[in-house]
Amino acid sequence: MPSSDETETQKLAIYFDEAVRFFKSQSSPGECPMCKSVSWALPSEIEGSPLSLSDSGMRTLDDSPVLELKIICNVCGFLRAHRASFIREWLDKNPAGDEVTENV
Ligand SMILES: [Zn+2]
């Protein structure tokens, strides 16, 4: 039986440029709620590897770990977490290269 952690992590792999694309077009971090800085960092990347996701400690209904992508304020260290599955879903619906257009 494969480890569900590994399966979930592979399924939700998010690469640096994908995360940048998501945050730029979908969810700009804006000001840090703690210190009002606008300087955020993604988890340190290993070239060519997905960003590291954190186990939130929660479980989904099918008992997979709920994974988060955390970004960190460069000034005060405040951590902001996004559920990785939401980012992955948005990326899959909005593939790179397609201009994101708002359907009105
Ligand atoms: Zn801050």
Short mmCIF file of N, CA and C and ligand atoms in Angstrom, two decimals:
data_model
loop_
_atom_site.label_atom_id
_atom_site.label_comp_id
_atom_site.label_asym_id
_atom_site.label_seq_id
_atom_site.Cartn_x
_atom_site.Cartn_y
_atom_site.Cartn_z
N MET A 1 0.86 -1.20 0.00
CA MET A 1 0.00 0.00 0.00
C MET A 1 0.89 1.25 0.00
N PRO A 2 0.70 2.11 -0.97
CA PRO A 2 1.58 3.28 -1.03
C PRO A 2 1.28 4.24 0.11
N SER A 3 2.27 4.95 0.53
CA SER A 3 2.07 5.94 1.57
C SER A 3 1.17 7.05 1.05
N SER A 4 0.11 7.34 1.76
CA SER A 4 -0.82 8.37 1.29
C SER A 4 -0.14 9.74 1.32
N ASP A 5 0.78 9.93 2.25
CA ASP A 5 1.50 11.20 2.31
C ASP A 5 2.24 11.46 1.00
N GLU A 6 2.92 10.43 0.53
CA GLU A 6 3.71 10.59 -0.67
C GLU A 6 2.81 10.85 -1.87
N THR A 7 1.73 10.08 -1.97
CA THR A 7 0.80 10.24 -3.07
C THR A 7 0.24 11.66 -3.09
N GLU A 8 -0.19 12.11 -1.94
CA GLU A 8 -0.79 13.43 -1.85
C GLU A 8 0.24 14.51 -2.20
N THR A 9 1.46 14.33 -1.74
CA THR A 9 2.49 15.32 -2.02
C THR A 9 2.79 15.39 -3.51
N GLN A 10 2.85 14.22 -4.16
CA GLN A 10 3.13 14.21 -5.59
C GLN A 10 1.98 14.83 -6.38
N LYS A 11 0.78 14.52 -5.96
CA LYS A 11 -0.40 15.02 -6.66
C LYS A 11 -0.46 16.55 -6.59
N LEU A 12 0.01 17.09 -5.49
CA LEU A 12 -0.11 18.52 -5.26
C LEU A 12 1.18 19.28 -5.54
N ALA A 13 2.13 18.65 -6.23
CA ALA A 13 3.40 19.32 -6.47
C ALA A 13 3.17 20.70 -7.09
N ILE A 14 3.75 21.70 -6.49
CA ILE A 14 3.64 23.08 -6.97
C ILE A 14 5.05 23.62 -7.16
N TYR A 15 5.33 24.10 -8.35
CA TYR A 15 6.66 24.61 -8.65
C TYR A 15 6.71 26.11 -8.43
N PHE A 16 7.93 26.60 -8.29
CA PHE A 16 8.13 28.00 -7.95
C PHE A 16 7.39 28.94 -8.90
N ASP A 17 7.57 28.73 -10.21
CA ASP A 17 6.94 29.67 -11.15
C ASP A 17 5.42 29.55 -11.12
N GLU A 18 4.93 28.37 -10.80
CA GLU A 18 3.48 28.20 -10.68
C GLU A 18 2.95 28.97 -9.48
N ALA A 19 3.67 28.89 -8.38
CA ALA A 19 3.24 29.61 -7.19
C ALA A 19 3.27 31.12 -7.44
N VAL A 20 4.29 31.58 -8.13
CA VAL A 20 4.38 33.00 -8.45
C VAL A 20 3.18 33.41 -9.31
N ARG A 21 2.87 32.57 -10.29
CA ARG A 21 1.74 32.86 -11.17
C ARG A 21 0.43 32.94 -10.38
N PHE A 22 0.26 31.99 -9.48
CA PHE A 22 -0.95 31.99 -8.66
C PHE A 22 -1.04 33.26 -7.82
N PHE A 23 0.03 33.58 -7.12
CA PHE A 23 -0.04 34.73 -6.21
C PHE A 23 -0.18 36.03 -6.97
N LYS A 24 0.46 36.13 -8.14
CA LYS A 24 0.36 37.37 -8.91
C LYS A 24 -1.03 37.60 -9.42
N SER A 25 -1.66 36.56 -9.97
CA SER A 25 -2.92 36.81 -10.64
C SER A 25 -4.13 36.53 -9.75
N GLN A 26 -3.94 35.79 -8.71
CA GLN A 26 -5.10 35.31 -7.97
C GLN A 26 -5.15 35.80 -6.53
N SER A 27 -4.01 35.93 -5.93
CA SER A 27 -4.04 36.11 -4.50
C SER A 27 -2.81 36.88 -4.05
N SER A 28 -2.68 38.10 -4.56
CA SER A 28 -1.52 38.89 -4.19
C SER A 28 -1.46 39.05 -2.68
N PRO A 29 -0.34 38.72 -2.08
CA PRO A 29 -0.28 38.75 -0.61
C PRO A 29 -0.49 40.15 -0.03
N GLY A 30 -0.11 41.18 -0.79
CA GLY A 30 -0.31 42.53 -0.28
C GLY A 30 0.50 42.78 0.98
N GLU A 31 -0.08 43.56 1.89
CA GLU A 31 0.63 43.91 3.12
C GLU A 31 0.59 42.77 4.12
N CYS A 32 1.68 42.62 4.82
CA CYS A 32 1.69 41.71 5.96
C CYS A 32 0.72 42.24 7.01
N PRO A 33 -0.21 41.39 7.51
CA PRO A 33 -1.18 41.87 8.50
C PRO A 33 -0.53 42.26 9.82
N MET A 34 0.69 41.82 10.04
CA MET A 34 1.35 42.11 11.31
C MET A 34 2.19 43.38 11.22
N CYS A 35 3.04 43.48 10.20
CA CYS A 35 4.02 44.58 10.19
C CYS A 35 3.84 45.51 8.99
N LYS A 36 2.87 45.20 8.10
CA LYS A 36 2.55 46.06 6.96
C LYS A 36 3.63 46.07 5.88
N SER A 37 4.60 45.19 6.02
CA SER A 37 5.59 45.07 4.96
C SER A 37 4.92 44.43 3.74
N VAL A 38 5.47 44.63 2.56
CA VAL A 38 4.92 43.97 1.38
C VAL A 38 5.95 43.03 0.77
N SER A 39 6.85 42.56 1.60
CA SER A 39 7.93 41.69 1.11
C SER A 39 7.71 40.27 1.61
N TRP A 40 7.38 39.38 0.69
CA TRP A 40 7.09 37.98 1.03
C TRP A 40 8.07 37.06 0.33
N ALA A 41 8.32 35.91 0.93
CA ALA A 41 9.18 34.91 0.31
C ALA A 41 8.45 33.58 0.26
N LEU A 42 8.68 32.84 -0.81
CA LEU A 42 8.18 31.48 -0.91
C LEU A 42 9.17 30.57 -0.20
N PRO A 43 8.74 29.35 0.14
CA PRO A 43 9.69 28.42 0.77
C PRO A 43 10.91 28.26 -0.13
N SER A 44 12.06 28.10 0.45
CA SER A 44 13.29 28.03 -0.35
C SER A 44 13.16 26.89 -1.34
N GLU A 45 13.61 27.14 -2.53
CA GLU A 45 13.41 26.17 -3.60
C GLU A 45 14.72 25.45 -3.93
N ILE A 46 14.56 24.21 -4.31
CA ILE A 46 15.66 23.47 -4.91
C ILE A 46 15.37 23.48 -6.40
N GLU A 47 16.32 23.93 -7.18
CA GLU A 47 16.06 24.10 -8.60
C GLU A 47 15.45 22.85 -9.22
N GLY A 48 14.33 23.04 -9.91
CA GLY A 48 13.69 21.93 -10.60
C GLY A 48 12.83 21.05 -9.73
N SER A 49 12.77 21.34 -8.44
CA SER A 49 11.94 20.53 -7.55
C SER A 49 10.73 21.34 -7.12
N PRO A 50 9.66 20.63 -6.78
CA PRO A 50 8.48 21.36 -6.28
C PRO A 50 8.81 22.06 -4.97
N LEU A 51 8.04 23.09 -4.67
CA LEU A 51 8.20 23.78 -3.39
C LEU A 51 7.82 22.84 -2.26
N SER A 52 8.42 23.05 -1.11
CA SER A 52 8.06 22.18 0.00
C SER A 52 6.72 22.62 0.58
N LEU A 53 5.88 21.64 0.80
CA LEU A 53 4.56 21.88 1.38
C LEU A 53 4.59 21.41 2.82
N SER A 54 3.78 22.05 3.64
CA SER A 54 3.72 21.67 5.05
C SER A 54 2.47 20.86 5.33
N ASP A 55 2.61 19.90 6.19
CA ASP A 55 1.45 19.15 6.65
C ASP A 55 0.72 20.00 7.69
N SER A 56 -0.54 20.29 7.41
CA SER A 56 -1.27 21.18 8.30
C SER A 56 -1.70 20.49 9.59
N GLY A 57 -1.59 19.16 9.59
CA GLY A 57 -2.06 18.41 10.75
C GLY A 57 -3.53 18.01 10.61
N MET A 58 -4.22 18.61 9.62
CA MET A 58 -5.61 18.22 9.37
C MET A 58 -5.64 17.08 8.36
N ARG A 59 -6.76 16.39 8.31
CA ARG A 59 -6.94 15.30 7.35
C ARG A 59 -8.15 15.58 6.49
N THR A 60 -8.09 15.13 5.23
CA THR A 60 -9.27 15.23 4.39
C THR A 60 -10.24 14.12 4.74
N LEU A 61 -11.41 14.13 4.10
CA LEU A 61 -12.42 13.10 4.38
C LEU A 61 -11.90 11.71 4.07
N ASP A 62 -11.04 11.59 3.04
CA ASP A 62 -10.50 10.27 2.72
C ASP A 62 -9.18 10.02 3.44
N ASP A 63 -8.94 10.80 4.49
CA ASP A 63 -7.82 10.58 5.39
C ASP A 63 -6.46 10.86 4.78
N SER A 64 -6.42 11.74 3.77
CA SER A 64 -5.13 12.21 3.28
C SER A 64 -4.74 13.45 4.08
N PRO A 65 -3.44 13.69 4.20
CA PRO A 65 -3.04 14.91 4.92
C PRO A 65 -3.42 16.15 4.12
N VAL A 66 -3.86 17.18 4.81
CA VAL A 66 -4.13 18.46 4.17
C VAL A 66 -2.82 19.23 4.14
N LEU A 67 -2.35 19.52 2.91
CA LEU A 67 -1.06 20.17 2.77
C LEU A 67 -1.23 21.66 2.51
N GLU A 68 -0.26 22.41 2.98
CA GLU A 68 -0.30 23.86 2.84
C GLU A 68 0.96 24.36 2.17
N LEU A 69 0.80 25.41 1.39
CA LEU A 69 1.96 26.16 0.92
C LEU A 69 2.04 27.42 1.78
N LYS A 70 3.18 27.61 2.41
CA LYS A 70 3.33 28.75 3.30
C LYS A 70 4.24 29.79 2.66
N ILE A 71 3.84 31.03 2.78
CA ILE A 71 4.76 32.11 2.42
C ILE A 71 5.08 32.87 3.68
N ILE A 72 6.24 33.47 3.68
CA ILE A 72 6.71 34.08 4.93
C ILE A 72 7.05 35.55 4.70
N CYS A 73 6.65 36.38 5.64
CA CYS A 73 6.99 37.80 5.59
C CYS A 73 8.49 37.95 5.83
N ASN A 74 9.14 38.69 4.93
CA ASN A 74 10.58 38.85 5.05
C ASN A 74 11.00 39.75 6.20
N VAL A 75 10.04 40.47 6.77
CA VAL A 75 10.40 41.43 7.81
C VAL A 75 10.14 40.86 9.21
N CYS A 76 8.93 40.31 9.42
CA CYS A 76 8.60 39.86 10.78
C CYS A 76 8.44 38.35 10.90
N GLY A 77 8.48 37.66 9.76
CA GLY A 77 8.40 36.20 9.83
C GLY A 77 6.99 35.65 9.92
N PHE A 78 5.98 36.51 9.80
CA PHE A 78 4.60 36.04 9.81
C PHE A 78 4.40 35.02 8.70
N LEU A 79 3.77 33.91 9.02
CA LEU A 79 3.53 32.86 8.03
C LEU A 79 2.09 32.93 7.54
N ARG A 80 1.94 32.88 6.25
CA ARG A 80 0.61 32.84 5.67
C ARG A 80 0.50 31.53 4.92
N ALA A 81 -0.55 30.77 5.19
CA ALA A 81 -0.67 29.44 4.61
C ALA A 81 -1.86 29.36 3.66
N HIS A 82 -1.64 28.74 2.53
CA HIS A 82 -2.71 28.46 1.59
C HIS A 82 -2.82 26.96 1.43
N ARG A 83 -4.03 26.46 1.37
CA ARG A 83 -4.21 25.03 1.16
C ARG A 83 -3.73 24.70 -0.26
N ALA A 84 -2.80 23.75 -0.33
CA ALA A 84 -2.13 23.46 -1.60
C ALA A 84 -3.11 23.00 -2.67
N SER A 85 -4.15 22.28 -2.28
CA SER A 85 -5.08 21.76 -3.28
C SER A 85 -5.81 22.88 -4.01
N PHE A 86 -6.04 24.01 -3.33
CA PHE A 86 -6.72 25.14 -3.98
C PHE A 86 -5.80 25.76 -5.03
N ILE A 87 -4.53 25.88 -4.69
CA ILE A 87 -3.58 26.46 -5.65
C ILE A 87 -3.43 25.53 -6.85
N ARG A 88 -3.28 24.22 -6.55
CA ARG A 88 -3.12 23.24 -7.64
C ARG A 88 -4.33 23.24 -8.57
N GLU A 89 -5.51 23.35 -7.99
CA GLU A 89 -6.74 23.35 -8.77
C GLU A 89 -6.79 24.58 -9.68
N TRP A 90 -6.43 25.73 -9.13
CA TRP A 90 -6.43 26.96 -9.94
C TRP A 90 -5.41 26.83 -11.07
N LEU A 91 -4.24 26.30 -10.76
CA LEU A 91 -3.20 26.17 -11.79
C LEU A 91 -3.66 25.25 -12.91
N ASP A 92 -4.34 24.18 -12.55
CA ASP A 92 -4.82 23.23 -13.56
C ASP A 92 -5.89 23.86 -14.45
N LYS A 93 -6.68 24.75 -13.86
CA LYS A 93 -7.73 25.41 -14.65
C LYS A 93 -7.17 26.56 -15.46
N ASN A 94 -6.01 27.05 -15.08
CA ASN A 94 -5.41 28.22 -15.74
C ASN A 94 -3.98 27.90 -16.15
N PRO A 95 -3.83 27.08 -17.19
CA PRO A 95 -2.48 26.62 -17.54
C PRO A 95 -1.59 27.78 -17.97
N ALA A 96 -0.30 27.59 -17.77
CA ALA A 96 0.67 28.62 -18.16
C ALA A 96 0.55 28.88 -19.64
N GLY A 97 0.75 30.13 -20.01
CA GLY A 97 0.70 30.48 -21.43
C GLY A 97 -0.63 31.06 -21.82
N ASP A 98 -1.70 30.58 -21.19
CA ASP A 98 -3.01 31.19 -21.43
C ASP A 98 -3.11 32.48 -20.67
N GLU A 99 -3.49 33.52 -21.36
CA GLU A 99 -3.77 34.75 -20.63
C GLU A 99 -5.04 34.51 -19.82
N VAL A 100 -4.97 34.89 -18.57
CA VAL A 100 -6.16 34.72 -17.74
C VAL A 100 -7.16 35.82 -18.07
N THR A 101 -8.29 35.42 -18.53
CA THR A 101 -9.31 36.41 -18.86
C THR A 101 -10.49 36.25 -17.94
N GLU A 102 -11.03 37.34 -17.55
CA GLU A 102 -12.20 37.30 -16.68
C GLU A 102 -13.43 37.06 -17.55
N ASN A 103 -14.19 36.05 -17.21
CA ASN A 103 -15.45 35.84 -17.91
C ASN A 103 -16.53 36.67 -17.24
N VAL A 104 -17.06 37.59 -17.98
CA VAL A 104 -18.08 38.46 -17.40
C VAL A 104 -19.45 37.99 -17.85
ZN ZN B 1 5.47 41.05 8.56
#
